[in-house]
CSV table of C-alpha atoms and ligand atoms in Angstrom, one decimal:
chain,number,residue,atom,x,y,z
Z,8,MET,CA,-47.1,-7.7,37.3
Z,9,GLU,CA,-47.3,-4.7,34.9
Z,10,ALA,CA,-45.8,-4.9,31.5
Z,11,ALA,CA,-42.3,-3.6,30.8
Z,12,ALA,CA,-42.6,-0.2,29.4
Z,13,THR,CA,-39.7,-0.5,27.1
Z,14,ALA,CA,-38.7,-3.7,24.9
Z,15,PRO,CA,-35.8,-5.4,25.9
Z,16,SER,CA,-32.3,-4.0,24.9
Z,17,LYS,CA,-31.1,-5.5,22.0
Z,18,GLY,CA,-27.8,-3.6,22.4
Z,19,ILE,CA,-26.2,-2.1,19.3
Z,20,PHE,CA,-28.9,-3.6,17.7
Z,21,ASP,CA,-31.3,-1.2,19.4
Z,22,SER,CA,-33.0,1.8,17.0
Z,23,ALA,CA,-32.0,3.5,19.6
Z,24,ASN,CA,-28.5,3.1,19.0
Z,25,LEU,CA,-28.4,3.6,15.0
Z,26,GLN,CA,-26.2,6.7,15.4
Z,27,GLN,CA,-23.7,4.7,17.3
Z,28,ARG,CA,-24.2,1.4,14.7
Z,29,GLU,CA,-23.7,4.0,11.7
Z,30,ARG,CA,-20.5,5.2,13.4
Z,31,ILE,CA,-19.2,1.8,13.8
Z,32,VAL,CA,-19.8,0.5,10.6
Z,33,ALA,CA,-17.8,3.6,8.8
Z,34,LEU,CA,-14.8,2.7,11.4
Z,35,LEU,CA,-15.0,-0.7,10.3
Z,36,GLN,CA,-14.9,-0.1,6.5
Z,37,GLN,CA,-12.1,2.0,7.1
Z,38,ALA,CA,-10.6,-1.1,8.7
Z,39,TYR,CA,-11.4,-3.0,5.8
Z,40,TRP,CA,-10.0,-1.0,3.8
Z,41,MET,CA,-6.7,-0.5,5.6
Z,42,GLU,CA,-6.5,-4.8,5.6
Z,43,ILE,CA,-7.0,-4.5,2.1
Z,44,GLU,CA,-4.1,-2.2,1.4
Z,45,THR,CA,-2.0,-3.8,3.4
Z,46,VAL,CA,-2.7,-7.3,1.6
Z,47,MET,CA,-1.5,-5.2,-1.4
Z,48,SER,CA,1.5,-3.7,-0.3
Z,49,TYR,CA,3.1,-6.8,1.2
Z,50,LEU,CA,2.0,-9.0,-1.7
Z,51,ALA,CA,4.3,-6.5,-3.6
Z,52,ALA,CA,7.1,-6.4,-1.2
Z,53,SER,CA,6.9,-10.5,-0.4
Z,54,VAL,CA,7.8,-10.7,-4.3
Z,55,ASN,CA,9.7,-7.6,-5.2
Z,56,LEU,CA,12.6,-7.8,-2.5
Z,57,ASP,CA,16.0,-9.0,-3.9
Z,58,GLY,CA,19.3,-10.4,-2.1
Z,59,VAL,CA,20.3,-13.0,0.0
Z,60,ARG,CA,19.0,-10.9,3.7
Z,61,ALA,CA,15.8,-10.2,1.8
Z,62,GLN,CA,14.4,-14.1,1.8
Z,63,GLU,CA,13.8,-14.0,6.1
Z,64,ILE,CA,11.8,-10.8,5.4
Z,65,LYS,CA,9.7,-12.3,2.4
Z,66,GLU,CA,8.5,-15.2,3.8
Z,67,SER,CA,7.3,-13.3,7.1
Z,68,LEU,CA,5.4,-10.7,4.7
Z,69,SER,CA,3.9,-13.7,3.0
Z,70,ASP,CA,2.8,-15.5,6.0
Z,71,GLU,CA,1.4,-11.6,7.0
Z,72,ILE,CA,-0.4,-11.5,3.8
Z,73,GLU,CA,-2.9,-14.5,4.6
Z,74,GLU,CA,-3.5,-13.1,7.9
Z,75,GLU,CA,-4.5,-9.5,7.1
Z,76,LEU,CA,-6.8,-11.1,4.2
Z,77,GLY,CA,-8.5,-13.3,7.1
Z,78,HIS,CA,-8.4,-9.5,8.9
Z,79,ALA,CA,-10.4,-8.0,6.2
Z,80,LYS,CA,-13.3,-11.3,6.0
Z,81,GLN,CA,-13.6,-10.4,9.6
Z,82,PHE,CA,-14.5,-6.8,9.5
Z,83,ALA,CA,-15.9,-7.9,5.8
Z,84,GLU,CA,-18.6,-10.1,7.9
Z,85,ARG,CA,-19.2,-7.8,10.9
Z,86,ILE,CA,-20.2,-4.9,9.0
Z,87,LYS,CA,-22.7,-6.9,7.5
Z,88,GLU,CA,-24.3,-8.0,10.3
Z,89,LEU,CA,-24.5,-4.4,11.8
Z,90,TYR,CA,-26.5,-4.1,8.6
Z,91,GLY,CA,-23.6,-2.0,6.5
Z,92,VAL,CA,-23.0,-2.7,2.8
Z,93,VAL,CA,-18.8,-3.9,2.1
Z,94,PRO,CA,-17.8,-1.1,-0.2
Z,95,GLY,CA,-16.7,-1.7,-3.9
Z,96,SER,CA,-13.5,-1.0,-5.3
Z,97,GLN,CA,-14.2,2.0,-6.4
Z,98,GLN,CA,-14.6,3.8,-3.1
Z,99,PHE,CA,-10.9,2.6,-2.3
Z,100,ALA,CA,-8.6,5.4,-2.2
Z,101,ALA,CA,-5.0,4.2,-1.6
Z,102,ALA,CA,-3.2,5.7,2.0
Z,103,GLN,CA,0.4,3.4,1.9
Z,104,GLY,CA,2.4,6.1,0.3
Z,105,PHE,CA,5.5,4.7,2.5
Z,106,LEU,CA,4.7,1.4,1.1
Z,107,GLN,CA,5.2,1.8,-2.3
Z,108,PRO,CA,8.3,-0.2,-3.7
Z,109,PRO,CA,11.6,1.0,-3.2
Z,110,GLU,CA,14.2,2.3,-5.9
Z,111,GLU,CA,16.2,-0.7,-5.0
Z,112,GLN,CA,14.6,-3.8,-4.6
Z,113,THR,CA,17.4,-4.9,-2.2
Z,114,ASP,CA,16.5,-1.7,0.2
Z,115,ILE,CA,15.3,-4.1,3.1
Z,116,VAL,CA,15.1,-1.2,5.6
Z,117,HIS,CA,12.5,0.9,3.7
Z,118,VAL,CA,10.5,-2.2,3.7
Z,119,ILE,CA,10.8,-2.7,7.4
Z,120,ARG,CA,10.0,0.6,8.0
Z,121,GLY,CA,7.0,0.6,6.3
Z,122,VAL,CA,5.8,-2.1,8.0
Z,123,ILE,CA,6.4,-0.3,11.0
Z,124,HIS,CA,4.2,2.5,9.6
Z,125,ALA,CA,1.3,0.4,8.5
Z,126,GLU,CA,1.4,-1.7,11.7
Z,127,THR,CA,1.3,1.1,13.5
Z,128,GLY,CA,-1.8,2.9,11.8
Z,129,ALA,CA,-4.0,0.0,12.4
Z,130,ILE,CA,-3.0,-0.2,16.0
Z,131,GLU,CA,-3.8,3.3,16.1
Z,132,HIS,CA,-7.2,3.0,14.1
Z,133,TYR,CA,-8.1,-0.7,16.1
Z,134,THR,CA,-7.4,1.0,19.5
Z,135,LYS,CA,-10.1,4.0,18.4
Z,136,ILE,CA,-12.7,0.9,17.7
Z,137,VAL,CA,-12.2,-0.7,21.2
Z,138,GLU,CA,-12.6,2.4,22.6
Z,139,GLU,CA,-15.8,3.1,20.6
Z,140,THR,CA,-17.7,0.3,21.1
Z,141,ASP,CA,-16.6,-0.2,24.7
Z,142,GLY,CA,-19.9,-1.0,26.8
Z,143,ILE,CA,-21.9,-0.6,23.6
Z,144,ASP,CA,-20.8,-3.6,21.0
Z,145,PRO,CA,-19.0,-6.2,22.7
Z,146,VAL,CA,-19.1,-8.2,19.4
Z,147,THR,CA,-16.9,-6.1,17.9
Z,148,GLN,CA,-15.1,-4.6,20.2
Z,149,ASP,CA,-14.1,-8.9,21.2
Z,150,MET,CA,-13.0,-9.3,17.3
Z,151,THR,CA,-11.1,-6.2,16.8
Z,152,ILE,CA,-9.0,-6.5,20.5
Z,153,ALA,CA,-8.0,-10.2,19.0
Z,154,ILE,CA,-6.8,-8.6,15.5
Z,155,LEU,CA,-5.1,-5.6,17.5
Z,156,ARG,CA,-3.2,-7.9,18.8
Z,157,ASP,CA,-2.2,-10.1,15.7
Z,158,GLU,CA,-0.8,-6.1,14.6
Z,159,GLN,CA,0.7,-5.8,17.9
Z,160,GLY,CA,3.0,-9.2,17.6
Z,161,HIS,CA,3.5,-8.0,13.4
Z,162,ARG,CA,4.9,-4.8,14.8
Z,163,ARG,CA,7.0,-6.5,17.2
Z,164,LEU,CA,8.4,-9.0,14.8
Z,165,PHE,CA,9.4,-6.1,12.4
Z,166,GLU,CA,10.7,-4.1,15.0
Z,167,GLY,CA,13.0,-6.4,16.1
Z,168,PHE,CA,14.2,-6.8,12.2
Z,169,LEU,CA,15.0,-3.1,12.6
Z,170,ARG,CA,16.8,-3.2,15.2
Z,171,GLU,CA,18.9,-5.8,14.1
Z,172,TYR,CA,19.7,-3.6,11.1
Z,173,GLU,CA,20.4,-0.9,12.8
Z,174,PHE,CA,23.4,-2.6,15.3
Z,175,GLU,CA,24.8,-3.7,12.4
Z,176,GLY,CA,24.8,-0.1,11.1
Z,177,LEU,CA,22.6,-0.9,8.0
Z,178,ALA,CA,19.4,1.3,8.9
F,25,FE2,FE1,-4.6,-6.9,9.4
F,26,FE2,FE1,-0.7,-7.0,10.4
């Protein structure tokens, strides 16, 4: 039998797929920063908000901080596995202008809308990663699909909060 002309495929680790691997690492680095900034924004909001009605929102945000940090860790691990480097803090550029503390710390609707905005951005970016990894990096794709589901759940929860405020004429 003749020896195979080419080495067996190593998928995303094939040297022929170097460019795609680098592109996926760049997308993962952006995802990592999105998670880190979300941790910052949710942590601030979970402490800053005032008022009887704020308690439920603050508790939900507290739970989500842990989940978002877990996502950041997963993205970091995957960057490493793909021979990338987890970026240092000086490369961070803030993008969540919509999640800065409101003028009044009882302005819960501002925070709810900000969370929906952040989750929507994550959903869009992770959907792009799922598309970019399709057929080339099933491991990154699988991981990102699971994270995407978490973000969809977060957005759905806060959409429910917003609906309640809208129904009561408070939003
Ligand atoms: Fe997340
Ligand atoms: Fe989220």
